[in-house]
Short mmCIF file of C-alpha atoms in Angstrom, two decimals:
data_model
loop_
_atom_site.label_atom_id
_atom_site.label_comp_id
_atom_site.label_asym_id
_atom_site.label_seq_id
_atom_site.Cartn_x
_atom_site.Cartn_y
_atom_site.Cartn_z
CA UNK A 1 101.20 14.71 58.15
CA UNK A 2 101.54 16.59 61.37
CA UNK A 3 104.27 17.71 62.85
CA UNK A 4 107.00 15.57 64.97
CA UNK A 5 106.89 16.26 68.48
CA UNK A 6 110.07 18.12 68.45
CA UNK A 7 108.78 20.49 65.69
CA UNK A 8 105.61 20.86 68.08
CA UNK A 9 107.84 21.84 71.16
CA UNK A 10 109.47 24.39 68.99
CA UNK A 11 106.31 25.73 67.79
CA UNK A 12 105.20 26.43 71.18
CA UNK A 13 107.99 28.47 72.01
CA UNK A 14 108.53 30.31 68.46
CA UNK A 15 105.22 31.59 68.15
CA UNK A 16 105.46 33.87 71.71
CA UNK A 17 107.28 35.84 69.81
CA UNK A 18 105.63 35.73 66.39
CA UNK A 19 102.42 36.72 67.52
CA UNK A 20 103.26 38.85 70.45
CA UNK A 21 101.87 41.97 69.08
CA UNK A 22 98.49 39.99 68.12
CA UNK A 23 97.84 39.41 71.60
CA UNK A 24 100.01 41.54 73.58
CA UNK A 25 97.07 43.29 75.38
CA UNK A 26 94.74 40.08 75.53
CA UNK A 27 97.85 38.67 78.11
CA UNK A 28 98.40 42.06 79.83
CA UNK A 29 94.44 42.95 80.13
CA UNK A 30 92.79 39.72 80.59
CA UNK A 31 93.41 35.91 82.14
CA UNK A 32 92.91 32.89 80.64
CA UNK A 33 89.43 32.01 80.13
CA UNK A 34 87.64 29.00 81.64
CA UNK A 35 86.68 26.03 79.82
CA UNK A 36 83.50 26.51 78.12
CA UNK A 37 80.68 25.49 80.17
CA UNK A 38 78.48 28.01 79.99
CA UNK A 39 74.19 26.88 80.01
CA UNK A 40 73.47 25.83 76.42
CA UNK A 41 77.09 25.21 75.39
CA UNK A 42 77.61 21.80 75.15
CA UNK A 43 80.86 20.03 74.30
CA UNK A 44 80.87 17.87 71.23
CA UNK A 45 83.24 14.54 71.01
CA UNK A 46 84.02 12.06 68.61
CA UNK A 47 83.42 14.23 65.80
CA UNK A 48 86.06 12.67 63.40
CA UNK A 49 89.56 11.89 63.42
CA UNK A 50 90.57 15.37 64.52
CA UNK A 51 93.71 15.88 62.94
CA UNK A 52 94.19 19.59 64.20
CA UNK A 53 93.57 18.44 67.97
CA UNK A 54 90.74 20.94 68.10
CA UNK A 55 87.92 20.62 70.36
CA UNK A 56 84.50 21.10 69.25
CA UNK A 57 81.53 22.89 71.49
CA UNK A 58 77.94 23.95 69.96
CA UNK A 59 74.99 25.61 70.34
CA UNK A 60 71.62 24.45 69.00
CA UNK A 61 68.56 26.29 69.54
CA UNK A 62 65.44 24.56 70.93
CA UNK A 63 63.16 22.73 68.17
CA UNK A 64 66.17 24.02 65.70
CA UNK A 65 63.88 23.59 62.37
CA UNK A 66 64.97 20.53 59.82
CA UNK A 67 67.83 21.86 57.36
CA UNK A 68 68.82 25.05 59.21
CA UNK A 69 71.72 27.03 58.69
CA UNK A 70 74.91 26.86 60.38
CA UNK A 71 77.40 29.27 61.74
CA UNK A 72 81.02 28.12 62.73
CA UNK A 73 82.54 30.82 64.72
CA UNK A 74 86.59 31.30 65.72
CA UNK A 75 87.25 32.86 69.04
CA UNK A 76 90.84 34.94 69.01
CA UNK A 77 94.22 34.06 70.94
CA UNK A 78 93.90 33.50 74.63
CA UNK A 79 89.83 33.23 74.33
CA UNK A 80 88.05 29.61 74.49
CA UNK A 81 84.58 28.67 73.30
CA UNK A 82 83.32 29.88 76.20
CA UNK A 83 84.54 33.68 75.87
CA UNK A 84 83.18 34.13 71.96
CA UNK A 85 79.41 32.55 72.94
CA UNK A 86 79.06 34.55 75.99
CA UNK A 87 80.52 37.91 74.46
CA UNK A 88 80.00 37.93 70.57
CA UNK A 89 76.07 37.60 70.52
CA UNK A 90 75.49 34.85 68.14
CA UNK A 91 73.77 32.81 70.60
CA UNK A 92 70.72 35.63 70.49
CA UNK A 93 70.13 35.14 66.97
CA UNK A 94 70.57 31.56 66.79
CA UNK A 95 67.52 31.77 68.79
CA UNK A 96 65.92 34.32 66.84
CA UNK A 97 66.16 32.90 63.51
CA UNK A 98 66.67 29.44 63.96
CA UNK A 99 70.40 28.01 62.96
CA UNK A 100 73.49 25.91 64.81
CA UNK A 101 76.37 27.37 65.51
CA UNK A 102 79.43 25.58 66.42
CA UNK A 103 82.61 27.16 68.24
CA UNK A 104 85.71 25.48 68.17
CA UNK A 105 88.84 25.91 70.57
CA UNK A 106 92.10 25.59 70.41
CA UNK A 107 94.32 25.37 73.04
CA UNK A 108 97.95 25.98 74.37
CA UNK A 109 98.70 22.76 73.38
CA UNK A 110 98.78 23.48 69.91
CA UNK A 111 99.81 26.80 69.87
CA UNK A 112 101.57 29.22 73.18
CA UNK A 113 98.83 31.75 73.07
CA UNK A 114 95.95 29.22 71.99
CA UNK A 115 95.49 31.17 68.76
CA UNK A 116 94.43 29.37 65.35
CA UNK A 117 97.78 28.40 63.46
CA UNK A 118 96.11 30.80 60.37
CA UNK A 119 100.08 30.57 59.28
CA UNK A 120 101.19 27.40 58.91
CA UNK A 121 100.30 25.24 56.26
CA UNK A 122 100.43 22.25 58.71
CA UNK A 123 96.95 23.72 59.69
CA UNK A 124 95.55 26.46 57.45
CA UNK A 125 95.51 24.52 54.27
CA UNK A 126 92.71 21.73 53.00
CA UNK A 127 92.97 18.80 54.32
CA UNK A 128 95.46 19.55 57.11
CA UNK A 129 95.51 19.74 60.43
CA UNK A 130 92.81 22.66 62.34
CA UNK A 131 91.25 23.33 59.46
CA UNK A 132 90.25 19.64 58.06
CA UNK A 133 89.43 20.03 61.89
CA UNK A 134 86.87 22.41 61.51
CA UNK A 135 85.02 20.90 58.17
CA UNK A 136 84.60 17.42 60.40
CA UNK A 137 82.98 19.79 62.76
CA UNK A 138 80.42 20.94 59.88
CA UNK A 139 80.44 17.51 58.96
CA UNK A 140 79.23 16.29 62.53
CA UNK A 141 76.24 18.65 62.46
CA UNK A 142 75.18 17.73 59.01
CA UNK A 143 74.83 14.17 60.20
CA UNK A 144 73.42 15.02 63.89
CA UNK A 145 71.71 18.73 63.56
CA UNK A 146 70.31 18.34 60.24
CA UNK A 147 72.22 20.94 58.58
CA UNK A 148 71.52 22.57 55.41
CA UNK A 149 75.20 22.21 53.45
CA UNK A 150 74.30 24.83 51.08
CA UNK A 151 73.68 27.66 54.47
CA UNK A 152 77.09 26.85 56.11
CA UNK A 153 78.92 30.39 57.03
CA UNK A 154 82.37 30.91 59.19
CA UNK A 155 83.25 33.75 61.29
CA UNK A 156 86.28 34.24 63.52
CA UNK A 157 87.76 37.34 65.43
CA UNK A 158 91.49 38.30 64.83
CA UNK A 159 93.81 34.59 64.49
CA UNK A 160 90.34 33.45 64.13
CA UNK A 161 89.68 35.89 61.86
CA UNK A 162 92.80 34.74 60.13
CA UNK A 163 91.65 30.64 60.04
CA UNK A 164 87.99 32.50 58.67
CA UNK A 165 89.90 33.51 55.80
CA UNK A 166 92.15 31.03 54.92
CA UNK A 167 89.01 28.35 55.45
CA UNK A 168 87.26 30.31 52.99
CA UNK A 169 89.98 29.74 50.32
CA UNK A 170 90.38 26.08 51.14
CA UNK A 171 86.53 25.00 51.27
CA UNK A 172 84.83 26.97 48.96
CA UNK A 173 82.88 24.02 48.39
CA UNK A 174 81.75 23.81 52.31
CA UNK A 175 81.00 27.57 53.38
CA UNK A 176 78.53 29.83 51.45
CA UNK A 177 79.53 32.77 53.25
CA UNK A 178 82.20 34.23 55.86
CA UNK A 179 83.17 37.11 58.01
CA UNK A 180 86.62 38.14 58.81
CA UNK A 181 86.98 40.32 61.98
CA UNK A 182 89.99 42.11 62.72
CA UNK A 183 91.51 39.23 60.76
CA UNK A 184 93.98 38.14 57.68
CA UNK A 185 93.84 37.97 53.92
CA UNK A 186 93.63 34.58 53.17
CA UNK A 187 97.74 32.94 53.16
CA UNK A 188 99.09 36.44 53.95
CA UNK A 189 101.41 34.41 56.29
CA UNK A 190 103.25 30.48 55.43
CA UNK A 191 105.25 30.60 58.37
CA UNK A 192 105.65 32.01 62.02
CA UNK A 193 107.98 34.71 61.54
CA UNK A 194 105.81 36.34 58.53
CA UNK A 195 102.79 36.60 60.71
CA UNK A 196 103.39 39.28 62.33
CA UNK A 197 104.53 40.90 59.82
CA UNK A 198 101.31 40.76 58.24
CA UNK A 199 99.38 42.16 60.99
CA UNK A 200 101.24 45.51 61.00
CA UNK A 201 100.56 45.84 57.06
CA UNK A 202 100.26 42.88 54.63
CA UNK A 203 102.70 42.41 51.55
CA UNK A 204 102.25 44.47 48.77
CA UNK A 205 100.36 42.61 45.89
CA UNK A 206 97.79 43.41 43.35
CA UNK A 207 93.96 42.28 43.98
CA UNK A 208 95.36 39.79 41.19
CA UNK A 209 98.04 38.39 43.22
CA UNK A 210 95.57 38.33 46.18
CA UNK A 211 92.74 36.23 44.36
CA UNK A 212 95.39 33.77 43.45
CA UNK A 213 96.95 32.93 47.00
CA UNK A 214 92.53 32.35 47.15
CA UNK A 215 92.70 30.14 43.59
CA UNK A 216 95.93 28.30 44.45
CA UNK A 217 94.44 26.94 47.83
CA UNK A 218 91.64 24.82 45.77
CA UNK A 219 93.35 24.78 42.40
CA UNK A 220 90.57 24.07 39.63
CA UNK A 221 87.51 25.17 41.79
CA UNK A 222 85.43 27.60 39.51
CA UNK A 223 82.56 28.56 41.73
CA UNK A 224 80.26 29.76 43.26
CA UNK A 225 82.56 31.89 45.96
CA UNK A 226 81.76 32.54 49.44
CA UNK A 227 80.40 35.73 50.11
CA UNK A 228 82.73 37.75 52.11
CA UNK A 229 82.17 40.00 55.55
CA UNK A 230 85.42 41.79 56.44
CA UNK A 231 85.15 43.79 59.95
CA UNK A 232 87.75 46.65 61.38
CA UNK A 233 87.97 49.04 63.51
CA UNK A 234 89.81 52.05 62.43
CA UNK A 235 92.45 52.64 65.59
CA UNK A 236 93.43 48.70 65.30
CA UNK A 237 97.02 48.76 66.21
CA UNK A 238 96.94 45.15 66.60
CA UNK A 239 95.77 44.04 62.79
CA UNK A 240 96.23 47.21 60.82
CA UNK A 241 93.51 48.12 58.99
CA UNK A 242 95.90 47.61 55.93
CA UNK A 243 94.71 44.14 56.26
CA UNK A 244 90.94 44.71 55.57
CA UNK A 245 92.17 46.66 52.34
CA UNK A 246 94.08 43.51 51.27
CA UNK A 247 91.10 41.45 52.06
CA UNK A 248 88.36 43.53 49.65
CA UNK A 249 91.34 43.52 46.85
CA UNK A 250 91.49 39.27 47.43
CA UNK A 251 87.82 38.43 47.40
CA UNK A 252 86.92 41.38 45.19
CA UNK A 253 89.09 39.90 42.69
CA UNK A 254 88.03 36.46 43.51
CA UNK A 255 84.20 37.50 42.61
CA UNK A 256 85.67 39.36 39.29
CA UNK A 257 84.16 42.26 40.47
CA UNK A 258 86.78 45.10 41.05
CA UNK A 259 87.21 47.59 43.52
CA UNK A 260 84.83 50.13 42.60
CA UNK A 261 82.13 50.31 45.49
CA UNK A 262 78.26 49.51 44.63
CA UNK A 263 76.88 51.53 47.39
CA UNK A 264 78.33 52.82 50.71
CA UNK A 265 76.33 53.75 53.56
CA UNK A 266 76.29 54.82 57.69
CA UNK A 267 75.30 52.39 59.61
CA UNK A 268 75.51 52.54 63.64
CA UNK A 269 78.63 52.94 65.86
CA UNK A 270 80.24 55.42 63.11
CA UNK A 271 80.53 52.20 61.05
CA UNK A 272 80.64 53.12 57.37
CA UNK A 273 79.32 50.31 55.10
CA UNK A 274 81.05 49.70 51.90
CA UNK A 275 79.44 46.55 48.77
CA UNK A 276 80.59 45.24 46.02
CA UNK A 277 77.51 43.85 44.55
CA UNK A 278 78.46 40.41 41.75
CA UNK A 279 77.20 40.59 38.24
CA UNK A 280 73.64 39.82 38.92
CA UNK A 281 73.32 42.97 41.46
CA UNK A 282 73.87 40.96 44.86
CA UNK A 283 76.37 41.82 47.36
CA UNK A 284 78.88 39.78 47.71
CA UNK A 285 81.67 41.40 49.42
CA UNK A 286 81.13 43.96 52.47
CA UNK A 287 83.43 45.58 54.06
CA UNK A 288 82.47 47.19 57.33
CA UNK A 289 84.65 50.54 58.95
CA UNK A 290 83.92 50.99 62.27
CA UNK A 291 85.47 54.44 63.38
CA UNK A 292 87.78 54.95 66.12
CA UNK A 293 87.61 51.11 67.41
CA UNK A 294 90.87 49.18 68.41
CA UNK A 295 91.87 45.67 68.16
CA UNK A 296 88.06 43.17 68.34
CA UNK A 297 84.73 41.93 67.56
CA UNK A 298 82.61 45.28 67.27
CA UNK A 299 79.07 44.42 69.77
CA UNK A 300 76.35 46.66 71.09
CA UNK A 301 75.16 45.07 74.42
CA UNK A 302 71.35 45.86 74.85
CA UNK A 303 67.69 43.62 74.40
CA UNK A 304 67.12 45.64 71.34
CA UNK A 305 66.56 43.41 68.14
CA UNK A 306 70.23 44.42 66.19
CA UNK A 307 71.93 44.90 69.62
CA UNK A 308 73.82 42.16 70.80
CA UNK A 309 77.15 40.86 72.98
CA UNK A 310 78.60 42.08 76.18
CA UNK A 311 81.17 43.77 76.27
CA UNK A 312 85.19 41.97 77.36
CA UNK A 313 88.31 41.97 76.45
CA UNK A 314 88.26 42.35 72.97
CA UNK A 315 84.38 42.84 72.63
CA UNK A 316 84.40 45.97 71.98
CA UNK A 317 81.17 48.32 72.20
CA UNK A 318 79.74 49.57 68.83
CA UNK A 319 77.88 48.06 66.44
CA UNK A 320 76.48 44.53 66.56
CA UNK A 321 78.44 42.65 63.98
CA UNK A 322 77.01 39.85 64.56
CA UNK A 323 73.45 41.54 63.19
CA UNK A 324 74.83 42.75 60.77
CA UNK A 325 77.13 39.79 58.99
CA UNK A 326 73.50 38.00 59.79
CA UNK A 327 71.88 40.08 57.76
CA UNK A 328 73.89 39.60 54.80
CA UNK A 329 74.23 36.23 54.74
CA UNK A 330 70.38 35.89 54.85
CA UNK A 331 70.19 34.38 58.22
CA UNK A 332 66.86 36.76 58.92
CA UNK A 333 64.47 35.00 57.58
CA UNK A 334 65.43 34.92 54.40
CA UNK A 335 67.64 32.97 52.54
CA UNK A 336 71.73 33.01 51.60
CA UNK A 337 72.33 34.49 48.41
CA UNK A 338 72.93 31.09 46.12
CA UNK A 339 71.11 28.52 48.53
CA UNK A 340 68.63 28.07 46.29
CA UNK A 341 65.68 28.67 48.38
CA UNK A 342 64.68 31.92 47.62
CA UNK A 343 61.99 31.77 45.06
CA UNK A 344 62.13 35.63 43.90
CA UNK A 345 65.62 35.43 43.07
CA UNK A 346 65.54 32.35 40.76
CA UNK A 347 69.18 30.71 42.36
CA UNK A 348 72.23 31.89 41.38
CA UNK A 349 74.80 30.37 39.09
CA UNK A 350 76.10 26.69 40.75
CA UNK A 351 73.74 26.50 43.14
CA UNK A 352 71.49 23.92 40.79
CA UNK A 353 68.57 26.60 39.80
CA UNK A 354 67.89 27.82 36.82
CA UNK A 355 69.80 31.49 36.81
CA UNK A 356 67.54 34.31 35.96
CA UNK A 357 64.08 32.41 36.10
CA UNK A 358 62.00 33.71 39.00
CA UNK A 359 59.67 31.71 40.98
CA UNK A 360 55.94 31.35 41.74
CA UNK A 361 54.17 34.63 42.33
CA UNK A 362 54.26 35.42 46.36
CA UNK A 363 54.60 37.92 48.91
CA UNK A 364 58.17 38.80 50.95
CA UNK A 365 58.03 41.28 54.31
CA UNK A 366 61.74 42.08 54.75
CA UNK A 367 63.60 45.55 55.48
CA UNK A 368 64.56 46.74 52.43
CA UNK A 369 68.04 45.95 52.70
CA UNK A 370 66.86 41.97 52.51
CA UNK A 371 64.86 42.91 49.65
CA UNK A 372 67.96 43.67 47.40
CA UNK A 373 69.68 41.33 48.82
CA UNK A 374 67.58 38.48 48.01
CA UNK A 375 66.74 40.06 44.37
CA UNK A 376 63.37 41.48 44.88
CA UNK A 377 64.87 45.23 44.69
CA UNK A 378 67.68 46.68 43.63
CA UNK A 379 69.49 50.55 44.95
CA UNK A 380 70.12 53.81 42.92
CA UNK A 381 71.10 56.64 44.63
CA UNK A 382 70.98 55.37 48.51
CA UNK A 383 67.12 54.70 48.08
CA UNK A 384 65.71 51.16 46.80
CA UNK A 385 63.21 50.64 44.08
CA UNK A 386 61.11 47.22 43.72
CA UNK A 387 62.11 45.09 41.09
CA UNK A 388 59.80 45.34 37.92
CA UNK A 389 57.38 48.37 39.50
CA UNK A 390 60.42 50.52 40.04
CA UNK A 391 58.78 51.52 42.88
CA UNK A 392 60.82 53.68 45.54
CA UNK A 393 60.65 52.58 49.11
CA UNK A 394 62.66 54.39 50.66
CA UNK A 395 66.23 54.44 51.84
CA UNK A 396 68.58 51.19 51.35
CA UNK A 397 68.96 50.08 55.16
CA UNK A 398 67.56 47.43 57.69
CA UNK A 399 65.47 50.42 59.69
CA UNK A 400 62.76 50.78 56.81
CA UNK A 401 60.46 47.10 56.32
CA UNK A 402 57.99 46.69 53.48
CA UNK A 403 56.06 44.19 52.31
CA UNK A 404 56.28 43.38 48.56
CA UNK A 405 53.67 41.13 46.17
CA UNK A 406 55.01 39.40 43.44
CA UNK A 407 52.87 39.85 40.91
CA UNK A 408 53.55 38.74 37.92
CA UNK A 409 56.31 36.33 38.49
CA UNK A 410 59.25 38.53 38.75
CA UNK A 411 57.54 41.80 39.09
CA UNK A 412 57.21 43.66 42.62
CA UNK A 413 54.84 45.51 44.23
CA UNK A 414 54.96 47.81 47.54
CA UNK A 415 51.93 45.69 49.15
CA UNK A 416 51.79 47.23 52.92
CA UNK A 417 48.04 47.49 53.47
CA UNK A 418 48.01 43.88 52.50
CA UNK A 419 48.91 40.88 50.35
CA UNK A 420 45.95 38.56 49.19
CA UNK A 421 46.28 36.78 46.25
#
């Protein structure tokens, strides 16, 4: 039930100071943003009974194609709709690859600094407030945009970051993927005066005691898991990068994978990349260090294909995350690790395939980062190898593309100079 009016009222003024430090430069740097109404952002109502007084605003691509993915992303406090589709580049590969994406807003009404109430169970938990909120969202565009439900992914920038997480917890059932910049473990915070307490440095618990705040928020679900994106900039004296730590050790855990790294790698804008690959060789956590940034969503404003953003407050001039968390989530032309779809990597346990039976015989032109991730290759040593051939092409990044025949089912060749049956 929501809150009384009263409680409401005190909310408003409590949470000034709670979350002071989380926006203290956002309200000293930058005003208030407009409401969204930028060309191509259209305003969505009537999406559902709203209980988190949210409102909803979308972007859908022209001729978006029939079950396309969707991304839901979470602007920060003080920013609107508006602010995180201008700035945080999504729009560009909406376009480019062909998904929704759906930003909601929150405003002063329901909290001082219109940030996401990521710490109060009023609103964070399932069923509840902003974040049943959000799923009617996702609902709405599975009814009006056609949306695939097994290729729905969240993404949200600092208290956004925060709802990213806990939404991840609560709905593991409704997002196959998320990304948490500058953000929260999942229920690091139940109350107003412990939030910002997290953001200097999260509680001290074991990746054990993490993955259960994750279990406890959807007691009985067994699986699959989202697969998790965690963003932060190094300098962050907003969020501490304590918090991304806490974040690997909770969905680490929640995968049963530990926190021994599969791979790390260098990736643009002194970003170091760090995966956890599952049991069957597929990433399924990331966690991305981007050197020397502050407090925001990392971007890299330019026309060329993984630049992206402009640079604001609290877009901050690096990397393109948005690329990047993409990428993994198989956004590129490829499919989400468990969505079924991808017929070289024979579905993944839950998602209704048969686990470990590849498909049809075809060919796959990817960079050979995609390759691994959708099954087709796998990494030893920084340089990937095809599936099968165990042949090396080259190093394990999105710069170097190949084309690969399947040949039998199941077994990969380097196919470059062509692919005819």
């Amino acid at each position: 039930m929501r809150p009384t009016i009263l409680k409401r009222l005190f909310r408003r003024v409590a949470s000034t100071a709670a979350l002071a430090l989380l926006a203290a430069t956002l309200t000293a740097t930058a005003a208030a943003q407009p409401a969204a109404a930028a060309a191509g952002l259209q305003q969505v109502t009537g999406f559902g009974t709203n209980p988190g007084n949210l409102q909803m605003y979308a972007y859908t691509p022209a001729q978006l194609p029939d079950n396309a993915p969707l991304v839901v992303a979470l602007h920060g406090c003080t920013q609107t709709a508006d602010a995180y589709y201008t700035n945080s580049g999504w729009p560009k590969f909406a376009d480019a690859w062909g998904f929704a994406v759906v930003f909601p807003q929150t405003t002063s009404a329901n909290n001082a600094l219109s940030c996401f109430n990521w710490f109060d169970p009023a609103d964070d938990t399932r069923g509840k407030g902003e974040a049943a909120s959000i799923v009617q969202m996702v609902d709405y565009a599975k009814r009006t945009y056609g949306t695939d439900a097994r290729r729905v992914y969240v993404t949200g920038l600092s208290a956004g970051g925060g709802m990213t997480a806990d939404l991840l917890a609560a709905y593991p059932d409704v997002f196959a993927g998320g990304s948490v910049a500058s953000g929260l473990p999942a229920q690091c915070a139940t109350s107003q005066v412990a939030a910002s307490t997290c953001q200097y440095g999260p509680q001290s618990q074991t990746p054990a005691q993490w993955g259960d705040k994750v279990r406890a928020a959807y007691p009985g679900y067994s699986g699959p898991w989202p697969r998790v994106a965690i963003w932060q900039g190094t300098s962050d004296y907003t969020v501490y990068p304590a918090n991304a730590t806490a974040l690997r050790d909770q969905w680490t855990n929640v995968w049963g994978i530990g926190q021994t790294p599969s791979s790390t790698d260098t990736l643009p804008g002194n970003t170091i990349r760090t995966v956890y690959n599952d049991a069957s060789g597929k990433p399924a956590v990331q966690m991305y260090s981007v050197s020397g940034m502050g407090h925001g969503l990392a971007v890299a404003p330019g026309s060329g294909d993984q630049q992206c953003g402009s640079t604001a407050a609290y877009f901050l001039s690096s990397i393109c995350s948005s690329y990047y968390t993409g990428v993994f989530w198989g956004l590129d032309g490829g499919t989400a690790p468990g969505d079924g779809g991808d017929p070289g990597d024979g579905g993944d346990p839950g998602d209704g395939g048969d686990p470990g039976t590849p498909g049809p015989a075809a060919c796959y032109s990817a960079t050979n980062y995609a390759h691994v991730t959708a099954g087709r290759a796998h990494m030893s040593g920084g340089y990937v190898y095809a599936n099968g051939s165990n042949q090396n092409m080259g190093l394990y990044n999105v710069f170097v593309s190949h084309t690969l025949k399947e040949t039998p089912a199941g077994y990969f060749v380097i196919a470059d100079s062509g692919c005819a049956a």
